Amino acid sequence: MNLMNTPYKLYYWPTIQGRGEFIRLALEESQVPYLDVARLPAPEGGVAALQRLLHSEEDAVRPFAPPFLKVGNLLLSQVANVLHFLGPRLGLVPNDDESRHLVLQLQLTISDFISEIHDTHHPISTALYYEEQKIEAKRRTTLFLQHRLPKFLGYFEGTLRRQLSLGAEYLVGGFSYVDLSLFQTLEGLAYAFPKVFEAARHTIPLSLGLAAKIEARPNIAAYLASPRRLPMTEHDLFRQYPALDLP
Ligand SMILES: N[C@@H](CCC(=O)N[C@@H](CS)C(=O)NCC(=O)O)C(=O)O
């Protein structure tokens, strides 16, 4: 695929799913041609290409951190912001303005959720390895699993319950990018905390039903079976540390 002619260029750390995956799922669902630039060979691709944009003097407003998306001359970061931009262009949000803001609101809540999940294994600083903050990670994770996880899961489950009672099947009326993001978050949690997640399954039947529907969407199913879908590992956002997974 030609680097210059492909409209959507995603920049993210090439060896992990991370936060880039939330944008990747939207691009894959819509089947729009895109380049995953840091996964391409240098000199056009690779981490160097990502770093060049992070440190470039060309864009007055440049990203603080990956993932970011380049569309023409526009360089956008922050997952929720990128998805809010892509949603209407890729047909991944309902048509009306109010629904779009509700989708964004839920996506921002996913961002908060993801941050807290990340902080279970890095409670003190991203400048330290997990192994250097294991005691704090244990303390933080115990409280996260007891209080925050049920609160976030209950929030999305309740939203779905109320939508279903109105006859809608998704988080905000029709299908949208935040449904993809909830799917990815549940996948990550099932990987990171298998025991706790198993014990919580009965509390979120509607969310799991939604996730199953997302997983079965033809473009998503094809993507998940492709080599583009990297496996989850302990270098990623969702990490499986048995010491932290206590039901
Ligand atoms: N709120 C941002 C978070 C971005 C972020 O934390 N990116 C990570 C990778 S997932 C990163 O590379 N951070 C580098 C840094 O914070 O210095 C978003 O949703 O995009």
Coordinates of C-alpha atoms and ligand atoms in Angstrom, one line a residue:
M1 CA 0.0 0.0 0.0
N2 CA 1.3 3.4 -0.9
L3 CA 2.2 5.6 2.1
M4 CA 1.4 8.8 0.4
N5 CA -2.0 7.8 -1.0
T6 CA -3.5 6.1 2.0
P7 CA -5.7 8.6 3.8
Y8 CA -5.6 7.2 7.3
K9 CA -2.2 6.7 9.0
L10 CA -2.2 5.3 12.5
Y11 CA 0.9 5.7 14.6
Y12 CA 1.3 3.4 17.7
W13 CA 4.0 1.3 19.4
P14 CA 4.4 -1.6 16.9
T15 CA 4.7 -4.6 19.2
I16 CA 1.7 -4.2 21.5
Q17 CA -2.1 -3.8 21.2
G18 CA -2.2 -1.0 23.8
R19 CA -4.4 2.0 23.3
G20 CA -3.8 1.8 19.6
E21 CA -6.1 -1.2 19.5
F22 CA -9.2 0.9 20.2
I23 CA -8.5 2.9 17.0
R24 CA -7.4 -0.1 15.0
L25 CA -10.7 -1.9 15.8
A26 CA -12.6 1.1 14.4
L27 CA -10.5 1.2 11.2
E28 CA -10.8 -2.6 10.8
E29 CA -14.5 -2.6 11.3
S30 CA -15.1 0.1 8.7
Q31 CA -12.6 -1.5 6.2
V32 CA -11.2 1.8 5.3
P33 CA -7.6 1.5 3.9
Y34 CA -5.1 2.6 6.6
L35 CA -1.5 2.3 7.4
D36 CA -0.1 1.1 10.7
V37 CA 3.0 3.2 10.2
A38 CA 5.2 2.1 13.0
R39 CA 4.7 -1.6 11.9
L40 CA 6.0 -0.8 8.5
P41 CA 9.7 -1.0 7.6
A42 CA 11.9 2.1 7.8
P43 CA 12.6 4.6 6.5
E44 CA 8.9 5.5 6.0
G45 CA 7.7 3.3 8.9
G46 CA 9.1 2.0 12.2
V47 CA 9.2 3.6 15.6
A48 CA 11.5 6.3 14.1
A49 CA 8.6 7.6 12.0
L50 CA 6.4 7.8 15.1
Q51 CA 9.1 9.6 17.1
R52 CA 9.7 12.1 14.2
L53 CA 6.0 13.2 14.5
L54 CA 6.2 13.3 18.3
H55 CA 9.1 15.7 18.2
S56 CA 8.4 17.5 14.9
E57 CA 8.3 21.3 14.9
E58 CA 5.9 21.3 12.0
D59 CA 2.6 20.9 13.9
A60 CA 2.0 23.7 16.4
V61 CA -0.3 21.3 18.4
R62 CA 1.5 18.0 18.4
P63 CA 0.5 14.8 20.3
F64 CA 1.7 14.2 23.8
A65 CA 1.8 10.4 23.4
P66 CA 0.7 7.7 20.9
P67 CA -1.7 6.6 19.6
F68 CA -2.2 9.3 17.0
L69 CA -3.7 9.5 13.6
K70 CA -2.6 11.5 10.6
V71 CA -5.2 12.4 8.0
G72 CA -3.9 14.8 5.4
N73 CA -2.3 17.6 7.4
L74 CA -4.3 16.9 10.5
L75 CA -2.5 15.1 13.3
L76 CA -4.8 14.0 16.1
S77 CA -4.1 12.2 19.4
Q78 CA -6.1 11.0 22.4
V79 CA -8.0 7.8 21.7
A80 CA -11.4 9.3 22.4
N81 CA -10.7 12.4 20.3
V82 CA -9.5 10.3 17.4
L83 CA -12.6 8.1 17.5
H84 CA -14.9 11.1 17.8
F85 CA -13.2 12.4 14.6
L86 CA -13.4 9.0 12.8
G87 CA -16.9 8.1 13.9
P88 CA -19.0 10.1 11.5
R89 CA -16.5 9.7 8.7
L90 CA -16.4 5.9 8.9
G91 CA -20.1 5.5 9.8
L92 CA -19.3 4.4 13.3
V93 CA -21.8 6.6 15.2
P94 CA -25.5 7.4 15.0
N95 CA -26.3 10.4 12.8
D96 CA -27.4 13.0 15.4
D97 CA -25.2 15.3 17.3
E98 CA -26.6 14.5 20.7
S99 CA -25.9 10.8 20.2
R100 CA -22.4 11.5 19.1
H101 CA -21.7 13.4 22.3
L102 CA -23.1 10.6 24.3
V103 CA -20.9 8.1 22.5
L104 CA -17.9 10.4 23.2
Q105 CA -18.9 10.6 26.9
L106 CA -18.9 6.8 27.2
Q107 CA -15.6 6.6 25.3
L108 CA -14.0 9.1 27.7
T109 CA -15.3 6.9 30.5
I110 CA -13.6 3.9 28.8
S111 CA -10.4 6.1 28.8
D112 CA -10.7 6.6 32.6
F113 CA -11.4 2.9 33.1
I114 CA -8.3 2.0 31.0
S115 CA -6.1 4.4 33.0
E116 CA -7.2 2.7 36.2
I117 CA -6.6 -0.7 34.7
H118 CA -3.1 0.4 33.7
D119 CA -2.4 1.7 37.1
T120 CA -3.0 -1.7 38.7
H121 CA 0.4 -2.8 37.5
H122 CA 2.0 0.6 37.5
P123 CA 0.6 2.4 40.6
I124 CA 3.7 4.5 41.4
S125 CA 5.2 5.4 38.0
T126 CA 5.6 4.3 34.4
A127 CA 9.3 5.1 35.0
L128 CA 9.6 2.0 37.1
Y129 CA 9.2 -1.7 36.1
Y130 CA 6.2 -3.6 37.6
E131 CA 8.8 -5.6 39.5
E132 CA 9.9 -2.4 41.3
Q133 CA 6.4 -1.6 42.5
K134 CA 4.9 -5.0 43.2
I135 CA 3.9 -4.2 46.7
E136 CA 2.0 -1.1 45.7
A137 CA 0.6 -2.8 42.7
K138 CA -0.9 -5.5 44.9
R139 CA -2.5 -2.9 47.2
R140 CA -3.8 -0.8 44.4
T141 CA -5.2 -3.8 42.5
T142 CA -7.0 -5.3 45.5
L143 CA -8.9 -2.0 45.9
F144 CA -9.4 -1.6 42.2
L145 CA -11.0 -5.1 41.9
Q146 CA -13.1 -4.6 45.0
H147 CA -14.5 -1.1 44.3
R148 CA -13.6 0.3 40.9
L149 CA -14.0 -2.7 38.6
P150 CA -17.6 -3.4 39.8
K151 CA -18.5 0.3 39.5
F152 CA -17.2 0.6 35.9
L153 CA -18.7 -2.7 34.8
G154 CA -22.0 -1.9 36.5
Y155 CA -22.1 1.5 34.8
F156 CA -21.8 0.0 31.3
E157 CA -24.2 -2.9 32.1
G158 CA -26.8 -0.4 33.4
T159 CA -26.4 1.7 30.3
L160 CA -27.0 -1.3 28.2
R161 CA -30.0 -2.4 30.3
R162 CA -31.7 0.9 29.9
Q163 CA -31.0 1.0 26.1
L164 CA -32.4 -2.5 25.7
S165 CA -35.6 -1.5 27.6
L166 CA -35.9 1.3 24.9
G167 CA -35.5 -1.3 22.2
A168 CA -31.9 -0.4 21.3
E169 CA -29.2 -3.1 21.1
Y170 CA -26.1 -1.0 21.6
L171 CA -24.6 1.4 24.2
V172 CA -26.0 4.5 22.4
G173 CA -28.9 3.5 20.2
G174 CA -27.3 2.1 17.0
F175 CA -23.9 0.5 16.7
S176 CA -20.9 2.8 17.4
Y177 CA -17.2 2.8 18.1
V178 CA -17.7 2.7 21.8
D179 CA -19.3 -0.8 21.5
L180 CA -16.0 -1.9 19.9
S181 CA -14.1 -0.3 22.8
L182 CA -16.2 -2.0 25.5
F183 CA -15.5 -5.3 23.7
Q184 CA -11.8 -4.6 23.8
T185 CA -11.9 -3.6 27.4
L186 CA -13.7 -6.8 28.4
E187 CA -11.2 -8.9 26.3
G188 CA -8.4 -7.2 28.2
L189 CA -9.9 -7.7 31.6
A190 CA -10.6 -11.4 30.9
Y191 CA -6.9 -11.7 30.0
A192 CA -5.5 -9.7 32.9
F193 CA -7.7 -11.0 35.7
P194 CA -9.0 -14.4 34.5
K195 CA -10.2 -15.5 38.0
V196 CA -11.8 -12.3 39.0
F197 CA -13.4 -11.8 35.6
E198 CA -14.8 -15.3 35.6
A199 CA -16.4 -14.6 39.0
A200 CA -17.8 -11.3 37.7
R201 CA -19.4 -12.7 34.5
H202 CA -22.8 -13.3 36.0
T203 CA -23.0 -9.6 36.9
I204 CA -22.6 -8.4 33.3
P205 CA -24.7 -10.6 31.0
L206 CA -25.7 -7.8 28.7
S207 CA -22.1 -6.5 28.3
L208 CA -21.0 -10.0 27.5
G209 CA -23.8 -10.4 25.0
L210 CA -22.7 -7.2 23.3
A211 CA -19.1 -8.3 23.3
A212 CA -20.1 -11.6 21.6
K213 CA -22.0 -9.7 18.9
I214 CA -19.0 -7.5 18.3
E215 CA -16.7 -10.5 18.1
A216 CA -19.0 -12.1 15.5
R217 CA -19.1 -9.0 13.2
P218 CA -17.5 -10.3 10.0
N219 CA -14.8 -7.6 9.7
I220 CA -13.9 -7.9 13.4
A221 CA -13.9 -11.7 13.3
A222 CA -11.6 -11.5 10.2
Y223 CA -9.3 -9.0 12.0
L224 CA -9.1 -11.0 15.2
A225 CA -8.1 -14.1 13.2
S226 CA -5.4 -12.1 11.2
P227 CA -1.8 -11.6 12.2
R228 CA -2.5 -7.9 12.6
R229 CA -4.2 -8.8 15.9
L230 CA -1.2 -9.2 18.2
P231 CA -1.4 -11.4 21.3
M232 CA -1.7 -9.8 24.7
T233 CA 1.5 -9.9 26.7
E234 CA 3.0 -8.6 30.0
H235 CA 4.5 -5.7 28.1
D236 CA 1.1 -4.3 27.2
L237 CA -1.7 -2.4 28.8
F238 CA -3.6 -5.4 30.1
R239 CA -1.1 -7.7 31.9
Q240 CA -1.7 -11.0 33.5
Y241 CA 0.1 -11.2 36.8
P242 CA -1.4 -14.2 38.8
A243 CA -0.4 -12.5 42.1
L244 CA -2.8 -9.7 41.3
D245 CA -5.7 -11.8 40.2
L246 CA -7.6 -12.7 43.4
P247 CA -11.4 -13.3 43.2
Ligands
LIG1 N1 -5.0 9.7 27.3 C1 -4.2 9.2 26.2 C2 -3.1 8.3 26.8 C3 -2.0 8.1 25.9 C4 -0.9 7.1 26.5 O1 -0.8 7.0 27.7 N2 -0.1 6.5 25.6 C5 0.9 5.6 26.1 C6 0.9 4.3 25.3 S1 -0.7 3.5 25.5 C7 2.3 6.3 25.9 O2 3.0 5.9 25.0 N3 2.6 7.2 26.8 C8 3.9 7.8 26.8 C9 3.8 8.9 27.9 O3 2.8 9.1 28.6 O4 4.9 9.5 28.1 C10 -5.0 8.5 25.2 O5 -6.2 8.1 25.5 O6 -4.6 8.4 24.0

